[in-house]
Amino acid sequence: MSDDEWYEDARKLNLAFKENVAEVQSRITDEPWIVDGIYGHVPMDCPGGYQFDMWRSTPADWRAGSDGETAARRLADWLWEQGWSVKLHTYGEGIDNVIITASNNEKHVADLYVNFLIGRHRDIVSLEATSTCQPGDPNELMDILDPGWLTEIEDPAMPETEVPGAPPIFGFNEDGTSRRP
Amino acid sequence: MGLIDPSTLPRVLDPALLSELGDGVARVGSAVWSAFDSAHARWAGLRDVFDVRGAEGAYVVLDRPHQDAEEFATALGEARQVLGEAATVLLPPLRQQRAELRQRIDAVNAQAEAAEEEYAMVDRAYWSMLRAEPNSDAVDRLRWDRVEAAAARTRAFDEVTLLSEDIERFRDVVEAEENLIASRLRAITGGDQVRGAWGTPVRVSQTSWGITDSPYPGAPASAATTLTLAGHLQSALSRSVLSRIRWLADADATAVAQWMTAHPDFPSAVGLVDPARAAQLWATLVAASDSVRGAGGKPSRWVRGPLAQLFALAPLAIGNLNGIPAAHRNAFTRQGLTDLLANDDLTDDARAKLKELERVVKRDRDAALLSVFLDSDGSPRAAVAWGNVDAADQITTISHGIDTDLGALGDWTGSAKRVRNELGKQLLVDGAISSTAVVLFMEWDSGTSTTVHGIDRPDAGASRFARLLEGFKQANPGAQRNAVLHSLGTTMAAQAIADHPTLVDNAWFLGSAGLSEGAADALAAQIRRGQIAVHAAHASRDWIAPLGRSPNLGSTHAIDPQTIRGVRPVGADGGFVADYGAHGAVGEAVGGHNAQRSSNPIFWRLDDVVATPRGTTPVFDTESTGYLDKSAESFMHLVVGLAEAARWGKAA
């Protein structure tokens, strides 16, 4: 496989992964989500290959409009209808922290973790997603995605927020500009 | 700790004495030269009165001593210069510093004494009132007064500790300057060559070993020093590394490149430099270098001067320094990582680990690489931070136990990031305004199960751990410093905390492999003085941790932290955690000794052994919730504790 072919193959996985996660995000809000550091463009190790992960949380002024268990149950039901394998962790009556863990290999999402934190001062939904594992050396793929430099001085600025479904950055050119589909 | 005894403040030589000594030395040199010159001149007249064939050698017999006398006088003149410079340049600032420290001793001692007396008085009044009128308003008032008096006493004794540390640093500086003067004097030579009967030179040398009361065995005792050999070596290492960095910054580029190639272990020593001295060096280098500001808030690029040279040729000489701003360290360490990866001599294993480190740093905008180096057996070590350690209100450093190196980077970066994320959310939900940073410390070789009972590796790790946190103290003195440790990491950190009171404000020990007796005693004392709050979690299904502290297996760190007075227990067997999230949550039981949910290595999955008619059969889980998994009760307690510490200073 040539470098270009491999780039294209990895980009398709990354795009499919992010589009499917974006569908989940949109069920909660379409507003720009905060990127919690991990954008989701760097291949990481998994047994026999590479995978992507992304961490997001709801915007600062977002409110759930309901208690955590109702909001989570709504999302869990939707995920189940869409063919996801879903587990809803609730802690009993009166305890508003609820966590959904889910997976859907057909949608290229090996692990989905959604935590509804409904609080006195803020409501926050945090989401962590990990893609399925693809065969290939993550280091070699990284060399294709990110040619040349590591020094922080030349690092491009990654987005601090992103609307679900926006064309994701995937890789960089030699001059440091980002590549999107 | 009691008050500071002023007599322990190191003495500084009187500059006037050195000037006088220099003058005397010069007079001796002049007198010797003048006498020999006169004798040599008169001896030249021998030819007029003595003419013996075959004894012409008599005419030149004073030539060598005359030349020696001239060289000796010159040497004594150099010695006078050294002594004069010491008297006018080196010693006066030290005398000034000593006077300031002496004043501070009186003030700090007085403050501590007053705080102790105030607390004793309030304490007596409180207990007396409690016995007399237990339900009165006066008891409530006195209870609050007692809390405030205790806090004031803690603050006062923290000042005592800080001043003691400043005095020790001053002792280092005094000894360093005395060593400098001594080494300059020792380097002087002239007219002192001992020659044998046939004129051949004879060498004389002195060697000493081991701990001595004086740094110059056989010499008159200098200022009283209680520096151990280890402390002396550490101080010497710090000074020599800094000297080398100064040389790397200024020397010819080719020589620098050659030296760095010949000394691939140098970056591993940089992190052991005293952060206060590192900060001074950094300030000097910045003043002598030019930079251009990066676009869009990027850090500057160094374009001229020593920092430009160091960035190009020896970036880890700066990147690995503790005590300088992390934003600048990050640029240098990332360049250093690029250089390491360009080295064809890396083993496949080292390359794989460094490449993963590269990806960890690149994938996360919040990540900063604080250090990276290859240790003495070529294994890569590193420390990574999430969040701004230069400005955060709270810095929490996490470290691991045995059988863990950069090969486990994925698991441990996940834990570090998760602690920061969940803590950040907890603070937001609670309406608290506090910025936090989390650091993953993987600079030490924690060994394996065959070395777990020793204390050498924890001690070595403790040196680096202490420097890292002292570096945070230097660069961000107002930040609270917390530590979260697993297994043998608890042993390591306890060694560091024991030697450095006020290094850590709050510590969590998860599945501890045990503490040494000395560390346990020191921690108990620090807890009593309110200098640290320590929490310990041990899951009942964790059968590995007790093995690490078993004296029957030869453990040198057999103290279970849960048995130390004042250490607060943290639940790890599953249960409700009040205040986690908005209204509390139920955490899962930790299933073994592991820090992260894992099905490897196999012994963490071993849940039980059951007897069957055919013998014993192990019972395995497919997974085991780890101490730092986000669903674990221990993790939830940790997040709540850190959030509380961010708000109140100490976790309850």
mmCIF file of N, CA, C and O in Angstrom, chain A residues 35-39 41-45 53 55 91 94-97 113 115 117-122 124 126 128 138-139 142-143 146 149-160, chain B residues 298-301 311 327 330-331 334-335 337-338 352 355-356 358-360 362-366 414 417-418 421-422 425 428-431 576 580-586 588 630 636:
data_model
loop_
_atom_site.group_PDB
_atom_site.id
_atom_site.type_symbol
_atom_site.label_atom_id
_atom_site.label_comp_id
_atom_site.label_asym_id
_atom_site.label_seq_id
_atom_site.Cartn_x
_atom_site.Cartn_y
_atom_site.Cartn_z
ATOM 1 N N VAL A 35 -13.254 20.678 22.921
ATOM 2 C CA VAL A 35 -12.283 19.595 22.695
ATOM 3 C C VAL A 35 -11.456 19.468 23.972
ATOM 4 O O VAL A 35 -10.682 20.367 24.315
ATOM 5 N N ASP A 36 -11.634 18.378 24.696
ATOM 6 C CA ASP A 36 -10.902 18.180 25.965
ATOM 7 C C ASP A 36 -9.490 17.669 25.681
ATOM 8 O O ASP A 36 -9.114 16.566 26.082
ATOM 9 N N GLY A 37 -8.732 18.498 24.978
ATOM 10 C CA GLY A 37 -7.328 18.149 24.730
ATOM 11 C C GLY A 37 -7.144 17.182 23.569
ATOM 12 O O GLY A 37 -6.436 17.469 22.608
ATOM 13 N N ILE A 38 -7.810 16.021 23.630
ATOM 14 C CA ILE A 38 -7.559 14.989 22.618
ATOM 15 C C ILE A 38 -8.529 15.191 21.458
ATOM 16 O O ILE A 38 -9.728 14.877 21.569
ATOM 17 N N TYR A 39 -7.987 15.680 20.335
ATOM 18 C CA TYR A 39 -8.835 16.022 19.190
ATOM 19 C C TYR A 39 -9.293 14.773 18.447
ATOM 20 O O TYR A 39 -10.418 14.696 17.979
ATOM 21 N N HIS A 41 -6.886 12.976 16.071
ATOM 22 C CA HIS A 41 -6.227 12.886 14.773
ATOM 23 C C HIS A 41 -4.927 12.095 14.829
ATOM 24 O O HIS A 41 -4.269 11.913 13.815
ATOM 25 N N VAL A 42 -4.549 11.630 16.008
ATOM 26 C CA VAL A 42 -3.260 10.942 16.158
ATOM 27 C C VAL A 42 -3.512 9.463 16.403
ATOM 28 O O VAL A 42 -4.236 9.095 17.324
ATOM 29 N N PRO A 43 -2.925 8.583 15.584
ATOM 30 C CA PRO A 43 -3.147 7.144 15.781
ATOM 31 C C PRO A 43 -2.407 6.653 17.021
ATOM 32 O O PRO A 43 -1.234 6.968 17.206
ATOM 33 N N MET A 44 -3.099 5.904 17.868
ATOM 34 C CA MET A 44 -2.483 5.358 19.085
ATOM 35 C C MET A 44 -2.441 3.841 18.976
ATOM 36 O O MET A 44 -3.098 3.244 18.129
ATOM 37 N N ASP A 45 -1.666 3.232 19.873
ATOM 38 C CA ASP A 45 -1.480 1.783 19.805
ATOM 39 C C ASP A 45 -2.723 1.017 20.220
ATOM 40 O O ASP A 45 -3.438 1.428 21.127
ATOM 41 N N ASP A 53 -8.736 8.133 19.326
ATOM 42 C CA ASP A 53 -9.666 8.450 20.409
ATOM 43 C C ASP A 53 -9.898 9.957 20.454
ATOM 44 O O ASP A 53 -9.082 10.744 19.989
ATOM 45 N N TRP A 55 -11.878 13.122 22.951
ATOM 46 C CA TRP A 55 -12.522 13.515 24.196
ATOM 47 C C TRP A 55 -13.235 14.845 23.957
ATOM 48 O O TRP A 55 -12.623 15.803 23.477
ATOM 49 N N TYR A 91 -27.452 4.945 39.468
ATOM 50 C CA TYR A 91 -27.071 4.656 40.851
ATOM 51 C C TYR A 91 -28.266 4.698 41.790
ATOM 52 O O TYR A 91 -28.120 4.905 42.958
ATOM 53 N N GLY A 94 -32.627 9.336 43.044
ATOM 54 C CA GLY A 94 -32.062 10.507 43.710
ATOM 55 C C GLY A 94 -30.593 10.720 43.413
ATOM 56 O O GLY A 94 -30.016 11.699 43.856
ATOM 57 N N ILE A 95 -29.978 9.821 42.680
ATOM 58 C CA ILE A 95 -28.556 9.999 42.377
ATOM 59 C C ILE A 95 -28.443 10.297 40.894
ATOM 60 O O ILE A 95 -28.744 9.459 40.051
ATOM 61 N N ASP A 96 -28.031 11.522 40.587
ATOM 62 C CA ASP A 96 -28.137 12.023 39.232
ATOM 63 C C ASP A 96 -26.935 11.782 38.346
ATOM 64 O O ASP A 96 -26.881 12.268 37.247
ATOM 65 N N ASN A 97 -25.941 11.085 38.824
ATOM 66 C CA ASN A 97 -24.798 10.820 37.947
ATOM 67 C C ASN A 97 -25.085 9.563 37.161
ATOM 68 O O ASN A 97 -25.335 8.519 37.744
ATOM 69 N N TYR A 113 -18.057 6.305 25.951
ATOM 70 C CA TYR A 113 -18.333 6.557 27.378
ATOM 71 C C TYR A 113 -18.958 7.940 27.459
ATOM 72 O O TYR A 113 -18.379 8.915 26.994
ATOM 73 N N ASN A 115 -20.854 10.553 30.130
ATOM 74 C CA ASN A 115 -21.122 10.797 31.550
ATOM 75 C C ASN A 115 -21.966 12.055 31.684
ATOM 76 O O ASN A 115 -21.555 13.126 31.264
ATOM 77 N N LEU A 117 -23.352 14.772 33.988
ATOM 78 C CA LEU A 117 -23.109 15.360 35.295
ATOM 79 C C LEU A 117 -24.046 16.555 35.421
ATOM 80 O O LEU A 117 -23.796 17.605 34.850
ATOM 81 N N ILE A 118 -25.139 16.377 36.161
ATOM 82 C CA ILE A 118 -26.125 17.435 36.272
ATOM 83 C C ILE A 118 -25.921 18.054 37.643
ATOM 84 O O ILE A 118 -26.141 17.406 38.673
ATOM 85 N N GLY A 119 -25.486 19.312 37.664
ATOM 86 C CA GLY A 119 -25.034 19.881 38.917
ATOM 87 C C GLY A 119 -25.795 21.116 39.345
ATOM 88 O O GLY A 119 -26.726 21.563 38.675
ATOM 89 N N ARG A 120 -25.318 21.678 40.466
ATOM 90 C CA ARG A 120 -25.950 22.898 40.990
ATOM 91 C C ARG A 120 -25.594 24.089 40.129
ATOM 92 O O ARG A 120 -26.399 24.961 39.868
ATOM 93 N N HIS A 121 -24.350 24.161 39.685
ATOM 94 C CA HIS A 121 -23.886 25.351 38.963
ATOM 95 C C HIS A 121 -23.698 25.100 37.482
ATOM 96 O O HIS A 121 -23.694 26.029 36.701
ATOM 97 N N ARG A 122 -23.492 23.862 37.087
ATOM 98 C CA ARG A 122 -23.216 23.538 35.694
ATOM 99 C C ARG A 122 -23.807 22.177 35.390
ATOM 100 O O ARG A 122 -23.908 21.309 36.258
ATOM 101 N N ILE A 124 -22.784 19.177 32.734
ATOM 102 C CA ILE A 124 -21.710 18.808 31.790
ATOM 103 C C ILE A 124 -21.971 17.384 31.313
ATOM 104 O O ILE A 124 -22.222 16.499 32.129
ATOM 105 N N SER A 126 -19.732 14.692 29.396
ATOM 106 C CA SER A 126 -18.416 14.434 28.818
ATOM 107 C C SER A 126 -18.476 13.129 28.056
ATOM 108 O O SER A 126 -19.181 12.201 28.436
ATOM 109 N N GLU A 128 -16.140 10.296 25.775
ATOM 110 C CA GLU A 128 -14.852 9.755 25.322
ATOM 111 C C GLU A 128 -15.164 8.628 24.356
ATOM 112 O O GLU A 128 -15.985 7.763 24.660
ATOM 113 N N PRO A 138 1.082 2.307 13.977
ATOM 114 C CA PRO A 138 0.711 3.702 14.231
ATOM 115 C C PRO A 138 1.869 4.671 14.016
ATOM 116 O O PRO A 138 1.656 5.816 13.613
ATOM 117 N N ASN A 139 3.112 4.211 14.233
ATOM 118 C CA ASN A 139 4.246 5.111 14.032
ATOM 119 C C ASN A 139 4.425 5.437 12.556
ATOM 120 O O ASN A 139 4.661 6.595 12.184
ATOM 121 N N MET A 142 1.739 7.762 11.532
ATOM 122 C CA MET A 142 2.006 9.108 12.070
ATOM 123 C C MET A 142 2.995 9.850 11.197
ATOM 124 O O MET A 142 2.860 11.051 10.961
ATOM 125 N N ASP A 143 3.985 9.141 10.675
ATOM 126 C CA ASP A 143 4.962 9.798 9.802
ATOM 127 C C ASP A 143 4.296 10.326 8.543
ATOM 128 O O ASP A 143 4.712 11.346 7.984
ATOM 129 N N ASP A 146 1.943 13.429 9.661
ATOM 130 C CA ASP A 146 2.567 14.571 10.299
ATOM 131 C C ASP A 146 4.020 14.655 9.882
ATOM 132 O O ASP A 146 4.905 14.330 10.655
ATOM 133 N N TRP A 149 7.930 17.679 11.625
ATOM 134 C CA TRP A 149 8.332 18.386 12.830
ATOM 135 C C TRP A 149 7.519 17.967 14.046
ATOM 136 O O TRP A 149 6.404 17.570 13.965
ATOM 137 N N LEU A 150 8.199 18.134 15.190
ATOM 138 C CA LEU A 150 7.558 17.864 16.462
ATOM 139 C C LEU A 150 7.610 19.111 17.330
ATOM 140 O O LEU A 150 6.832 19.273 18.224
ATOM 141 N N THR A 151 8.538 20.023 17.022
ATOM 142 C CA THR A 151 8.758 21.142 17.927
ATOM 143 C C THR A 151 7.487 21.950 18.082
ATOM 144 O O THR A 151 6.812 22.274 17.129
ATOM 145 N N GLU A 152 7.225 22.302 19.292
ATOM 146 C CA GLU A 152 5.986 22.977 19.614
ATOM 147 C C GLU A 152 5.894 24.324 18.932
ATOM 148 O O GLU A 152 4.823 24.860 18.723
ATOM 149 N N ILE A 153 7.035 24.849 18.595
ATOM 150 C CA ILE A 153 7.040 26.173 17.980
ATOM 151 C C ILE A 153 6.253 26.172 16.675
ATOM 152 O O ILE A 153 5.532 27.101 16.360
ATOM 153 N N GLU A 154 6.412 25.070 15.922
ATOM 154 C CA GLU A 154 5.737 25.038 14.631
ATOM 155 C C GLU A 154 4.383 24.334 14.667
ATOM 156 O O GLU A 154 3.724 24.231 13.664
ATOM 157 N N ASP A 155 3.985 23.817 15.856
ATOM 158 C CA ASP A 155 2.717 23.098 15.904
ATOM 159 C C ASP A 155 1.571 23.959 15.414
ATOM 160 O O ASP A 155 1.430 25.105 15.837
ATOM 161 N N PRO A 156 0.678 23.407 14.590
ATOM 162 C CA PRO A 156 -0.499 24.191 14.221
ATOM 163 C C PRO A 156 -1.450 24.233 15.406
ATOM 164 O O PRO A 156 -1.449 23.332 16.238
ATOM 165 N N ALA A 157 -2.266 25.276 15.452
ATOM 166 C CA ALA A 157 -3.241 25.365 16.534
ATOM 167 C C ALA A 157 -4.376 24.406 16.232
ATOM 168 O O ALA A 157 -4.973 24.445 15.166
ATOM 169 N N MET A 158 -4.662 23.518 17.182
ATOM 170 C CA MET A 158 -5.797 22.616 17.008
ATOM 171 C C MET A 158 -7.031 23.329 17.551
ATOM 172 O O MET A 158 -6.939 24.156 18.450
ATOM 173 N N PRO A 159 -8.218 22.989 17.038
ATOM 174 C CA PRO A 159 -9.421 23.705 17.470
ATOM 175 C C PRO A 159 -9.704 23.461 18.947
ATOM 176 O O PRO A 159 -9.490 22.361 19.451
ATOM 177 N N GLU A 160 -10.196 24.495 19.610
ATOM 178 C CA GLU A 160 -10.597 24.340 21.010
ATOM 179 C C GLU A 160 -12.041 23.877 21.109
ATOM 180 O O GLU A 160 -12.440 23.300 22.115
ATOM 181 N N LYS B 298 2.136 31.448 20.138
ATOM 182 C CA LYS B 298 3.141 30.382 20.204
ATOM 183 C C LYS B 298 4.332 30.870 21.032
ATOM 184 O O LYS B 298 4.608 32.070 21.078
ATOM 185 N N PRO B 299 5.055 29.943 21.648
ATOM 186 C CA PRO B 299 6.256 30.367 22.370
ATOM 187 C C PRO B 299 7.295 30.926 21.402
ATOM 188 O O PRO B 299 7.253 30.662 20.214
ATOM 189 N N SER B 300 8.239 31.669 21.956
ATOM 190 C CA SER B 300 9.255 32.310 21.128
ATOM 191 C C SER B 300 10.219 31.304 20.559
ATOM 192 O O SER B 300 10.416 30.226 21.096
ATOM 193 N N ARG B 301 10.834 31.689 19.460
ATOM 194 C CA ARG B 301 11.940 30.890 18.917
ATOM 195 C C ARG B 301 13.216 31.654 19.230
ATOM 196 O O ARG B 301 13.319 32.856 19.010
ATOM 197 N N PHE B 311 19.433 25.209 21.876
ATOM 198 C CA PHE B 311 18.272 24.621 21.205
ATOM 199 C C PHE B 311 18.715 23.786 20.019
ATOM 200 O O PHE B 311 18.199 22.703 19.763
ATOM 201 N N ALA B 327 6.581 26.129 29.822
ATOM 202 C CA ALA B 327 6.309 26.507 28.437
ATOM 203 C C ALA B 327 7.600 26.507 27.624
ATOM 204 O O ALA B 327 7.630 26.112 26.456
ATOM 205 N N ASN B 330 9.093 22.769 27.352
ATOM 206 C CA ASN B 330 8.382 21.948 26.382
ATOM 207 C C ASN B 330 9.004 22.081 24.991
ATOM 208 O O ASN B 330 9.197 21.089 24.287
ATOM 209 N N ALA B 331 9.347 23.306 24.592
ATOM 210 C CA ALA B 331 9.930 23.506 23.271
ATOM 211 C C ALA B 331 11.269 22.781 23.173
ATOM 212 O O ALA B 331 11.563 22.095 22.190
ATOM 213 N N ARG B 334 10.841 18.834 23.316
ATOM 214 C CA ARG B 334 10.314 18.253 22.084
ATOM 215 C C ARG B 334 11.385 18.232 20.993
ATOM 216 O O ARG B 334 11.467 17.297 20.207
ATOM 217 N N GLN B 335 12.216 19.268 20.962
ATOM 218 C CA GLN B 335 13.339 19.245 20.029
ATOM 219 C C GLN B 335 14.283 18.104 20.402
ATOM 220 O O GLN B 335 14.796 17.383 19.536
ATOM 221 N N LEU B 337 13.500 15.323 21.865
ATOM 222 C CA LEU B 337 12.883 14.053 21.485
ATOM 223 C C LEU B 337 13.096 13.793 19.994
ATOM 224 O O LEU B 337 13.399 12.667 19.570
ATOM 225 N N THR B 338 12.953 14.850 19.190
ATOM 226 C CA THR B 338 13.218 14.710 17.753
ATOM 227 C C THR B 338 14.656 14.236 17.536
ATOM 228 O O THR B 338 14.912 13.336 16.719
ATOM 229 N N ALA B 352 10.377 2.416 19.810
ATOM 230 C CA ALA B 352 8.915 2.257 19.864
ATOM 231 C C ALA B 352 8.333 3.103 20.998
ATOM 232 O O ALA B 352 7.301 3.764 20.836
ATOM 233 N N LYS B 355 8.542 6.829 20.134
ATOM 234 C CA LYS B 355 7.562 7.196 19.109
ATOM 235 C C LYS B 355 6.168 7.311 19.726
ATOM 236 O O LYS B 355 5.377 8.176 19.358
ATOM 237 N N GLU B 356 5.866 6.411 20.667
ATOM 238 C CA GLU B 356 4.567 6.507 21.318
ATOM 239 C C GLU B 356 4.486 7.787 22.143
ATOM 240 O O GLU B 356 3.463 8.457 22.187
ATOM 241 N N GLU B 358 5.992 10.514 21.479
ATOM 242 C CA GLU B 358 5.790 11.587 20.503
ATOM 243 C C GLU B 358 4.307 11.719 20.168
ATOM 244 O O GLU B 358 3.761 12.825 20.130
ATOM 245 N N ARG B 359 3.648 10.585 19.947
ATOM 246 C CA ARG B 359 2.237 10.650 19.586
ATOM 247 C C ARG B 359 1.375 11.111 20.755
ATOM 248 O O ARG B 359 0.404 11.846 20.583
ATOM 249 N N VAL B 360 1.720 10.706 21.968
ATOM 250 C CA VAL B 360 0.963 11.152 23.150
ATOM 251 C C VAL B 360 1.005 12.675 23.250
ATOM 252 O O VAL B 360 0.001 13.331 23.518
ATOM 253 N N LYS B 362 1.685 14.788 20.809
ATOM 254 C CA LYS B 362 1.084 15.464 19.651
ATOM 255 C C LYS B 362 -0.433 15.382 19.638
ATOM 256 O O LYS B 362 -1.083 16.253 19.085
ATOM 257 N N ARG B 363 -0.993 14.323 20.235
ATOM 258 C CA ARG B 363 -2.436 14.160 20.070
ATOM 259 C C ARG B 363 -3.225 15.077 20.992
ATOM 260 O O ARG B 363 -4.421 15.249 20.821
ATOM 261 N N ASP B 364 -2.557 15.676 21.995
ATOM 262 C CA ASP B 364 -3.287 16.381 23.043
ATOM 263 C C ASP B 364 -2.747 17.803 23.195
ATOM 264 O O ASP B 364 -1.609 18.003 23.606
ATOM 265 N N ARG B 365 -3.575 18.758 22.885
ATOM 266 C CA ARG B 365 -3.195 20.161 22.942
ATOM 267 C C ARG B 365 -2.762 20.571 24.346
ATOM 268 O O ARG B 365 -2.003 21.499 24.529
ATOM 269 N N ASP B 366 -3.318 19.886 25.354
ATOM 270 C CA ASP B 366 -3.019 20.261 26.741
ATOM 271 C C ASP B 366 -1.711 19.668 27.243
ATOM 272 O O ASP B 366 -1.306 19.967 28.363
ATOM 273 N N GLY B 414 -3.641 7.879 30.107
ATOM 274 C CA GLY B 414 -5.091 7.862 30.248
ATOM 275 C C GLY B 414 -5.508 8.202 31.671
ATOM 276 O O GLY B 414 -6.416 9.002 31.896
ATOM 277 N N LYS B 417 -4.772 11.938 32.458
ATOM 278 C CA LYS B 417 -5.714 12.813 31.771
ATOM 279 C C LYS B 417 -7.104 12.710 32.409
ATOM 280 O O LYS B 417 -7.815 13.693 32.547
ATOM 281 N N ARG B 418 -7.427 11.498 32.804
ATOM 282 C CA ARG B 418 -8.757 11.288 33.372
ATOM 283 C C ARG B 418 -8.862 11.986 34.723
ATOM 284 O O ARG B 418 -9.887 12.597 35.042
ATOM 285 N N ASN B 421 -9.362 15.636 33.920
ATOM 286 C CA ASN B 421 -10.678 15.920 33.348
ATOM 287 C C ASN B 421 -11.776 15.841 34.398
ATOM 288 O O ASN B 421 -12.626 16.726 34.512
ATOM 289 N N GLU B 422 -11.781 14.749 35.143
ATOM 290 C CA GLU B 422 -12.855 14.564 36.134
ATOM 291 C C GLU B 422 -12.744 15.628 37.223
ATOM 292 O O GLU B 422 -13.756 16.139 37.706
ATOM 293 N N LYS B 425 -14.120 18.879 35.898
ATOM 294 C CA LYS B 425 -15.578 18.873 35.885
ATOM 295 C C LYS B 425 -16.127 19.029 37.291
ATOM 296 O O LYS B 425 -17.088 19.750 37.525
ATOM 297 N N LEU B 428 -15.992 22.582 38.284
ATOM 298 C CA LEU B 428 -16.990 23.378 37.573
ATOM 299 C C LEU B 428 -18.368 23.163 38.179
ATOM 300 O O LEU B 428 -19.107 24.117 38.440
ATOM 301 N N VAL B 429 -18.704 21.910 38.415
ATOM 302 C CA VAL B 429 -20.023 21.585 38.953
ATOM 303 C C VAL B 429 -20.184 22.180 40.346
ATOM 304 O O VAL B 429 -21.271 22.608 40.728
ATOM 305 N N ASP B 430 -19.076 22.229 41.101
ATOM 306 C CA ASP B 430 -19.129 22.802 42.448
ATOM 307 C C ASP B 430 -19.051 24.319 42.430
ATOM 308 O O ASP B 430 -19.117 24.953 43.483
ATOM 309 N N GLY B 431 -18.875 24.889 41.240
ATOM 310 C CA GLY B 431 -18.768 26.347 41.160
ATOM 311 C C GLY B 431 -17.452 26.888 41.680
ATOM 312 O O GLY B 431 -17.335 28.069 42.012
ATOM 313 N N PHE B 576 -20.686 4.072 48.112
ATOM 314 C CA PHE B 576 -21.163 5.399 47.749
ATOM 315 C C PHE B 576 -20.109 6.438 48.103
ATOM 316 O O PHE B 576 -19.565 6.427 49.205
ATOM 317 N N TYR B 580 -19.190 13.236 45.041
ATOM 318 C CA TYR B 580 -18.645 13.018 43.692
ATOM 319 C C TYR B 580 -19.719 13.435 42.682
ATOM 320 O O TYR B 580 -20.876 13.058 42.806
ATOM 321 N N GLY B 581 -19.341 14.205 41.693
ATOM 322 C CA GLY B 581 -20.319 14.727 40.751
ATOM 323 C C GLY B 581 -21.203 15.742 41.465
ATOM 324 O O GLY B 581 -20.727 16.525 42.288
ATOM 325 N N ALA B 582 -22.487 15.702 41.176
ATOM 326 C CA ALA B 582 -23.383 16.673 41.787
ATOM 327 C C ALA B 582 -23.932 16.177 43.118
ATOM 328 O O ALA B 582 -24.065 16.939 44.065
ATOM 329 N N HIS B 583 -24.291 14.904 43.178
ATOM 330 C CA HIS B 583 -24.967 14.398 44.373
ATOM 331 C C HIS B 583 -24.363 13.109 44.883
ATOM 332 O O HIS B 583 -24.999 12.404 45.643
ATOM 333 N N GLY B 584 -23.156 12.799 44.494
ATOM 334 C CA GLY B 584 -22.552 11.548 44.928
ATOM 335 C C GLY B 584 -22.765 10.462 43.889
ATOM 336 O O GLY B 584 -23.608 10.574 42.994
ATOM 337 N N ALA B 585 -22.004 9.393 44.008
ATOM 338 C CA ALA B 585 -22.101 8.279 43.064
ATOM 339 C C ALA B 585 -21.584 7.029 43.738
ATOM 340 O O ALA B 585 -20.888 7.092 44.754
ATOM 341 N N VAL B 586 -21.936 5.903 43.153
ATOM 342 C CA VAL B 586 -21.455 4.627 43.688
ATOM 343 C C VAL B 586 -20.256 4.187 42.870
ATOM 344 O O VAL B 586 -20.325 4.084 41.647
ATOM 345 N N GLU B 588 -17.142 1.423 41.918
ATOM 346 C CA GLU B 588 -16.937 -0.028 41.892
ATOM 347 C C GLU B 588 -15.787 -0.437 42.803
ATOM 348 O O GLU B 588 -14.905 0.369 43.119
ATOM 349 N N LYS B 630 -12.003 5.123 36.144
ATOM 350 C CA LYS B 630 -12.963 6.180 36.474
ATOM 351 C C LYS B 630 -14.200 5.672 37.191
ATOM 352 O O LYS B 630 -14.913 6.440 37.816
ATOM 353 N N MET B 636 -12.956 7.912 42.568
ATOM 354 C CA MET B 636 -13.946 8.945 42.905
ATOM 355 C C MET B 636 -13.533 9.689 44.183
ATOM 356 O O MET B 636 -13.640 10.920 44.257
#
